[in-house]
């Protein structure tokens, strides 16, 4: 962005150089050039600082956030653990089912054996 010295400041320069307009213009151009150089330098510093902050922020966030590989590894670990737990539960369920069948069989046997009608039937069959 081009910078030009204010008119009042230029008039003060002209008075300082004993109304020599050419010297005042040269000095004003030097001041304008200096200001433009300072502006350009400050813009470069801002851009550099912005990139540095962006890079720092990216590195910090990358360390904090979970990556796809990390999430996938965690999911596969959890799947393996769940698979192992499911197989344990299935084996326990099969074992409990077997015990339930045995208990039902014993209950039926006990109810049948101690049923008075069944006992009389067995006595009739044995007595003949």
Coordinates of N, CA, C and O in Angstrom, one line a residue:
X1 N 0.9 -1.2 0.0 CA 0.0 0.0 0.0 C 0.9 1.2 0.0 O 1.8 1.3 0.8
X2 N 0.6 2.1 -0.9 CA 1.4 3.3 -1.0 C 1.1 4.3 0.1 O -0.1 4.5 0.4
X3 N 2.1 4.9 0.7 CA 1.9 5.8 1.7 C 2.4 7.2 1.3 O 3.5 7.3 0.7
X4 N 1.6 8.2 1.5 CA 2.1 9.6 1.2 C 2.0 10.4 2.4 O 1.1 10.3 3.2
X5 N 3.0 11.2 2.6 CA 3.1 12.1 3.8 C 2.0 13.1 3.8 O 1.6 13.6 2.7
X6 N 1.4 13.4 4.9 CA 0.3 14.4 5.0 C 0.8 15.8 4.5 O 2.0 16.1 4.7
X7 N -0.1 16.5 4.0 CA 0.2 17.9 3.4 C 0.8 18.8 4.5 O 1.8 19.5 4.3
X8 N 0.3 18.8 5.7 CA 0.8 19.6 6.8 C 2.3 19.2 7.1 O 3.1 20.1 7.3
X9 N 2.6 17.9 7.1 CA 3.9 17.5 7.4 C 4.9 17.9 6.3 O 6.0 18.3 6.5
X10 N 4.4 17.8 5.0 CA 5.2 18.3 3.9 C 5.5 19.8 4.0 O 6.6 20.2 3.7
X11 N 4.5 20.6 4.4 CA 4.7 22.0 4.5 C 5.7 22.3 5.6 O 6.6 23.2 5.5
X12 N 5.7 21.5 6.7 CA 6.7 21.7 7.8 C 8.1 21.4 7.2 O 9.1 22.0 7.6
X13 N 8.2 20.3 6.4 CA 9.5 20.0 5.8 C 10.0 21.1 4.9 O 11.2 21.4 4.9
X14 N 9.1 21.6 4.2 CA 9.5 22.7 3.2 C 10.0 23.9 4.0 O 11.0 24.5 3.6
X15 N 9.3 24.2 5.1 CA 9.8 25.3 5.9 C 11.2 25.0 6.5 O 12.0 25.9 6.6
X16 N 11.4 23.7 6.9 CA 12.6 23.3 7.5 C 13.8 23.4 6.5 O 14.9 23.7 6.9
X17 N 13.5 23.2 5.3 CA 14.5 23.3 4.2 C 14.5 24.7 3.6 O 14.9 24.9 2.4
X18 N 14.0 25.7 4.3 CA 14.0 27.1 3.8 C 13.3 27.3 2.5 O 13.7 27.9 1.5
X19 N 12.1 26.6 2.4 CA 11.2 26.7 1.3 C 11.8 26.1 0.0 O 11.5 26.5 -1.1
X20 N 12.8 25.2 0.2 CA 13.3 24.5 -1.0 C 12.5 23.3 -1.2 O 12.6 22.2 -0.6
X21 N 11.6 23.4 -2.2 CA 10.6 22.4 -2.4 C 11.2 21.1 -2.9 O 10.8 20.0 -2.5
X22 N 12.3 21.1 -3.7 CA 12.9 19.9 -4.2 C 13.5 19.1 -3.1 O 13.4 17.9 -3.0
X23 N 14.2 19.7 -2.2 CA 14.8 19.0 -1.0 C 13.7 18.5 -0.1 O 13.8 17.3 0.4
X24 N 12.7 19.2 0.1 CA 11.5 18.7 0.9 C 10.9 17.5 0.3 O 10.5 16.5 0.9
X25 N 10.7 17.5 -1.1 CA 10.2 16.3 -1.8 C 11.1 15.1 -1.7 O 10.6 14.0 -1.4
X26 N 12.4 15.3 -1.8 CA 13.3 14.2 -1.7 C 13.3 13.6 -0.3 O 13.2 12.4 -0.1
X27 N 13.2 14.5 0.7 CA 13.2 14.0 2.1 C 11.8 13.3 2.4 O 11.8 12.3 3.0
X28 N 10.7 13.9 1.8 CA 9.4 13.3 2.0 C 9.4 11.9 1.3 O 8.8 11.0 1.9
X29 N 10.0 11.8 0.1 CA 10.0 10.5 -0.5 C 10.8 9.5 0.3 O 10.5 8.3 0.4
X30 N 11.9 10.0 0.9 CA 12.7 9.1 1.8 C 11.9 8.6 3.0 O 11.9 7.4 3.4
X31 N 11.1 9.5 3.6 CA 10.3 9.2 4.7 C 9.2 8.2 4.3 O 9.0 7.1 4.9
X32 N 8.6 8.4 3.1 CA 7.5 7.5 2.6 C 8.1 6.2 2.3 O 7.5 5.1 2.6
X33 N 9.3 6.1 1.7 CA 10.0 4.9 1.4 C 10.3 4.1 2.7 O 10.1 2.9 2.8
X34 N 10.7 4.8 3.7 CA 11.0 4.2 5.0 C 9.8 3.6 5.6 O 9.8 2.5 6.1
X35 N 8.7 4.4 5.6 CA 7.4 3.9 6.1 C 6.9 2.6 5.4 O 6.5 1.6 6.0
X36 N 7.1 2.7 4.0 CA 6.7 1.5 3.2 C 7.5 0.3 3.5 O 7.0 -0.8 3.6
X37 N 8.8 0.5 3.7 CA 9.7 -0.6 4.1 C 9.3 -1.2 5.4 O 9.3 -2.4 5.6
X38 N 9.0 -0.3 6.4 CA 8.6 -0.8 7.7 C 7.3 -1.6 7.6 O 7.2 -2.6 8.2
X39 N 6.3 -1.1 6.8 CA 5.1 -1.8 6.6 C 5.3 -3.1 6.0 O 4.8 -4.1 6.4
X40 N 6.2 -3.2 4.9 CA 6.5 -4.4 4.2 C 7.1 -5.4 5.2 O 6.8 -6.6 5.3
X41 N 8.1 -4.9 6.0 CA 8.8 -5.8 7.0 C 7.8 -6.3 8.0 O 7.8 -7.5 8.4
X42 N 6.9 -5.4 8.5 CA 5.9 -5.8 9.5 C 4.9 -6.9 8.9 O 4.6 -7.8 9.6
X43 N 4.6 -6.7 7.7 CA 3.7 -7.7 7.0 C 4.4 -9.0 6.9 O 3.8 -10.1 7.2
X44 N 5.7 -9.0 6.6 CA 6.4 -10.3 6.5 C 6.5 -10.9 7.9 O 6.4 -12.2 8.0
X45 N 6.8 -10.1 8.9 CA 6.8 -10.7 10.3 C 5.5 -11.3 10.7 O 5.4 -12.3 11.3
X46 N 4.4 -10.6 10.3 CA 3.0 -11.1 10.7 C 2.8 -12.4 10.0 O 2.3 -13.4 10.6
X47 N 3.1 -12.5 8.7 CA 2.9 -13.7 7.9 C 3.8 -14.9 8.5 O 3.3 -16.0 8.7
X48 N 5.0 -14.6 8.9 CA 5.9 -15.6 9.5 C 5.4 -16.0 10.8 O 5.3 -17.2 11.1
X49 N 4.9 -15.1 11.6 CA 4.4 -15.4 12.9 C 3.1 -16.2 12.8 O 2.9 -17.2 13.6
X50 N 2.3 -15.8 11.8 CA 1.1 -16.6 11.6 C 1.4 -18.0 11.2 O 0.7 -19.0 11.8
X51 N 2.3 -18.2 10.4 CA 2.7 -19.6 10.0 C 3.3 -20.4 11.1 O 3.0 -21.6 11.3
X52 N 4.1 -19.7 12.0 CA 4.7 -20.4 13.1 C 3.6 -20.8 14.1 O 3.6 -21.9 14.6
X53 N 2.6 -19.9 14.4 CA 1.5 -20.2 15.3 C 0.7 -21.3 14.7 O 0.3 -22.3 15.4
X54 N 0.4 -21.3 13.4 CA -0.4 -22.3 12.8 C 0.3 -23.7 12.9 O -0.3 -24.7 13.2
X55 N 1.6 -23.7 12.7 CA 2.4 -24.9 12.8 C 2.4 -25.5 14.2 O 2.2 -26.7 14.4
X56 N 2.6 -24.6 15.2 CA 2.6 -24.9 16.6 C 1.2 -25.5 17.0 O 1.1 -26.6 17.6
X57 N 0.2 -24.8 16.6 CA -1.2 -25.3 16.9 C -1.5 -26.6 16.3 O -2.0 -27.5 16.9
X58 N -1.1 -26.8 15.0 CA -1.3 -28.1 14.4 C -0.5 -29.2 15.1 O -1.1 -30.3 15.3
X59 N 0.7 -29.0 15.5 CA 1.5 -30.0 16.2 C 0.8 -30.3 17.5 O 0.8 -31.5 17.9
X60 N 0.4 -29.3 18.3 CA -0.2 -29.6 19.6 C -1.6 -30.3 19.4 O -1.8 -31.3 20.1
X61 N -2.4 -29.9 18.4 CA -3.6 -30.6 18.2 C -3.4 -32.0 17.7 O -4.2 -32.9 18.1
X62 N -2.4 -32.2 16.9 CA -2.2 -33.6 16.4 C -1.8 -34.5 17.5 O -2.2 -35.7 17.5
X63 N -1.1 -34.0 18.5 CA -0.7 -34.8 19.6 C -1.9 -35.1 20.5 O -1.9 -36.2 21.1
X64 N -2.8 -34.2 20.6 CA -4.0 -34.4 21.4 C -5.1 -35.2 20.8 O -5.8 -36.0 21.5
X65 N -5.3 -35.1 19.5 CA -6.4 -35.8 18.8 C -6.0 -37.2 18.4 O -4.8 -37.5 18.2
X66 N -7.0 -38.1 18.4 CA -6.7 -39.5 18.0 C -6.6 -39.6 16.5 O -7.4 -39.0 15.8
X67 N -5.7 -40.3 16.1 CA -5.5 -40.5 14.6 C -6.3 -41.7 14.2 O -6.8 -42.5 15.0
X68 N -6.5 -41.8 12.9 CA -7.3 -43.0 12.4 C -6.7 -44.3 12.8 O -7.4 -45.2 13.2
X69 N -5.4 -44.4 12.7 CA -4.7 -45.6 13.0 C -4.9 -46.0 14.5 O -5.1 -47.1 14.8
X70 N -4.8 -45.0 15.4 CA -5.0 -45.2 16.8 C -6.4 -45.7 17.1 O -6.6 -46.7 17.8
X71 N -7.4 -45.1 16.5 CA -8.8 -45.5 16.7 C -9.0 -46.9 16.1 O -9.7 -47.7 16.8
X72 N -8.5 -47.2 14.9 CA -8.6 -48.5 14.4 C -8.0 -49.6 15.3 O -8.5 -50.7 15.4
X73 N -6.8 -49.3 15.8 CA -6.1 -50.2 16.7 C -7.0 -50.4 17.9 O -7.1 -51.6 18.4
X74 N -7.5 -49.4 18.5 CA -8.4 -49.5 19.7 C -9.6 -50.3 19.4 O -10.0 -51.2 20.2
X75 N -10.2 -50.1 18.2 CA -11.4 -50.8 17.9 C -11.1 -52.3 17.7 O -11.8 -53.2 18.2
X76 N -10.0 -52.6 17.0 CA -9.6 -54.0 16.8 C -9.3 -54.7 18.2 O -9.7 -55.9 18.4
X77 N -8.7 -54.0 19.1 CA -8.4 -54.5 20.4 C -9.7 -54.8 21.2 O -9.9 -55.9 21.8
X78 N -10.7 -53.9 21.1 CA -12.0 -54.1 21.7 C -12.7 -55.2 21.1 O -13.4 -56.0 21.8
X79 N -12.6 -55.3 19.8 CA -13.3 -56.5 19.1 C -12.8 -57.8 19.6 O -13.5 -58.7 19.8
X80 N -11.4 -57.9 19.7 CA -10.8 -59.1 20.2 C -11.3 -59.4 21.6 O -11.6 -60.6 22.0
X81 N -11.3 -58.4 22.5 CA -11.8 -58.6 23.9 C -13.2 -59.0 23.9 O -13.6 -59.9 24.7
X82 N -14.0 -58.4 23.1 CA -15.5 -58.8 23.0 C -15.7 -60.2 22.5 O -16.5 -60.9 23.0
X83 N -14.9 -60.5 21.5 CA -15.0 -61.9 21.0 C -14.6 -62.9 22.1 O -15.3 -63.9 22.2
X84 N -13.6 -62.7 22.8 CA -13.2 -63.6 23.9 C -14.3 -63.7 24.9 O -14.6 -64.8 25.4
X85 N -14.8 -62.5 25.3 CA -15.9 -62.5 26.3 C -17.2 -63.2 25.8 O -17.8 -64.0 26.6
X86 N -17.5 -63.0 24.6 CA -18.7 -63.7 24.0 C -18.5 -65.2 24.0 O -19.4 -66.0 24.3
X87 N -17.3 -65.7 23.7 CA -17.0 -67.1 23.7 C -17.1 -67.7 25.1 O -17.7 -68.8 25.3
X88 N -16.7 -66.9 26.1 CA -16.8 -67.4 27.5 C -18.3 -67.5 27.9 O -18.7 -68.4 28.5
X89 N -19.0 -66.4 27.5 CA -20.5 -66.4 27.8 C -21.2 -67.6 27.1 O -22.1 -68.2 27.7
X90 N -20.8 -67.8 25.9 CA -21.5 -69.0 25.2 C -21.2 -70.3 25.8 O -22.1 -71.1 26.0
X91 N -19.9 -70.5 26.3 CA -19.6 -71.8 26.9 C -20.3 -71.9 28.3 O -20.8 -73.0 28.6
X92 N -20.4 -70.8 29.0 CA -21.2 -70.8 30.2 C -22.7 -71.1 30.0 O -23.3 -71.8 30.8
X93 N -23.2 -70.5 28.9 CA -24.6 -70.7 28.6 C -24.9 -72.2 28.2 O -25.9 -72.7 28.7
X94 N -24.0 -72.8 27.5 CA -24.1 -74.2 27.2 C -24.1 -75.1 28.4 O -24.9 -76.0 28.6
X95 N -23.2 -74.7 29.3 CA -23.1 -75.5 30.6 C -24.3 -75.3 31.4 O -24.9 -76.3 31.9
X96 N -24.9 -74.1 31.5 CA -26.1 -73.9 32.2 C -27.3 -74.6 31.6 O -28.2 -75.1 32.3
X97 N -27.3 -74.6 30.3 CA -28.4 -75.3 29.6 C -28.4 -76.8 29.9 O -29.4 -77.4 30.2
X98 N -27.2 -77.4 29.9 CA -27.0 -78.8 30.3 C -27.5 -79.0 31.7 O -28.3 -80.0 32.0
X99 N -27.1 -78.2 32.7 CA -27.5 -78.3 34.1 C -29.0 -78.2 34.2 O -29.7 -78.9 35.0
X100 N -29.6 -77.3 33.4 CA -31.1 -77.1 33.5 C -31.8 -78.3 33.0 O -32.8 -78.8 33.5
X101 N -31.3 -78.9 31.9 CA -31.9 -80.2 31.4 C -31.8 -81.3 32.4 O -32.7 -82.0 32.6
X102 N -30.6 -81.4 33.1 CA -30.5 -82.4 34.1 C -31.5 -82.2 35.2 O -32.1 -83.1 35.7
X103 N -31.6 -80.9 35.7 CA -32.5 -80.6 36.8 C -33.9 -80.9 36.4 O -34.7 -81.4 37.2
X104 N -34.3 -80.5 35.2 CA -35.7 -80.8 34.7 C -35.9 -82.3 34.7 O -37.0 -82.8 35.1
X105 N -35.0 -83.1 34.2 CA -35.1 -84.5 34.2 C -35.2 -85.1 35.6 O -36.1 -86.0 35.8
X106 N -34.4 -84.6 36.5 CA -34.5 -85.1 37.9 C -35.9 -84.8 38.5 O -36.5 -85.6 39.2
X107 N -36.4 -83.5 38.2 CA -37.7 -83.1 38.7 C -38.8 -84.0 38.2 O -39.7 -84.4 38.9
X108 N -38.7 -84.3 36.9 CA -39.8 -85.1 36.3 C -39.7 -86.5 36.8 O -40.7 -87.2 37.2
X109 N -38.5 -87.0 37.0 CA -38.3 -88.4 37.5 C -38.8 -88.4 39.0 O -39.5 -89.4 39.4
X110 N -38.5 -87.4 39.8 CA -38.9 -87.4 41.2 C -40.5 -87.2 41.3 O -41.1 -87.9 42.1
X111 N -41.0 -86.4 40.4 CA -42.5 -86.2 40.5 C -43.2 -87.5 40.0 O -44.2 -87.9 40.5
X112 N -42.6 -88.2 39.0 CA -43.2 -89.4 38.5 C -43.0 -90.5 39.5 O -44.0 -91.3 39.8
X113 N -41.9 -90.6 40.1 CA -41.6 -91.7 41.1 C -42.4 -91.6 42.3 O -42.9 -92.7 42.9
X114 N -42.6 -90.5 42.8 CA -43.3 -90.3 44.1 C -44.8 -90.0 43.9 O -45.5 -89.6 44.8
X115 N -45.3 -90.1 42.7 CA -46.7 -89.9 42.4 C -47.5 -91.1 42.9 O -47.2 -92.3 42.5
X116 N -48.5 -91.0 43.7 CA -49.2 -92.2 44.2 C -49.8 -93.0 43.1 O -49.8 -94.3 43.2
X117 N -50.3 -92.4 42.1 CA -50.9 -93.2 41.0 C -49.8 -94.0 40.3 O -50.0 -95.2 39.9
X118 N -48.6 -93.4 40.1 CA -47.5 -94.1 39.5 C -47.1 -95.3 40.3 O -46.7 -96.4 39.9
X119 N -47.0 -95.0 41.6 CA -46.6 -96.1 42.6 C -47.6 -97.2 42.5 O -47.2 -98.4 42.5
X120 N -48.9 -97.0 42.4 CA -49.9 -98.1 42.3 C -49.7 -98.8 41.0 O -49.9 -100.0 40.9
X121 N -49.5 -98.1 39.9 CA -49.2 -98.7 38.6 C -48.0 -99.6 38.7 O -48.1 -100.8 38.1
X122 N -47.0 -99.2 39.3 CA -45.8 -100.0 39.4 C -46.1 -101.3 40.3 O -45.6 -102.4 39.9
X123 N -46.8 -101.1 41.3 CA -47.2 -102.2 42.2 C -48.1 -103.2 41.4 O -47.9 -104.5 41.5
X124 N -49.0 -102.8 40.6 CA -49.8 -103.7 39.8 C -49.0 -104.5 38.8 O -49.2 -105.7 38.6
X125 N -48.1 -103.8 38.1 CA -47.2 -104.4 37.1 C -46.3 -105.4 37.8 O -46.1 -106.5 37.3
X126 N -45.8 -105.1 39.0 CA -44.9 -106.0 39.7 C -45.6 -107.2 40.3 O -45.0 -108.3 40.4
X127 N -46.8 -107.0 40.7 CA -47.5 -108.2 41.3 C -48.0 -109.2 40.3 O -48.3 -110.3 40.7
X128 N -48.1 -109.0 39.1 CA -48.5 -110.0 38.2 C -47.4 -110.8 37.7 O -46.5 -111.1 37.6

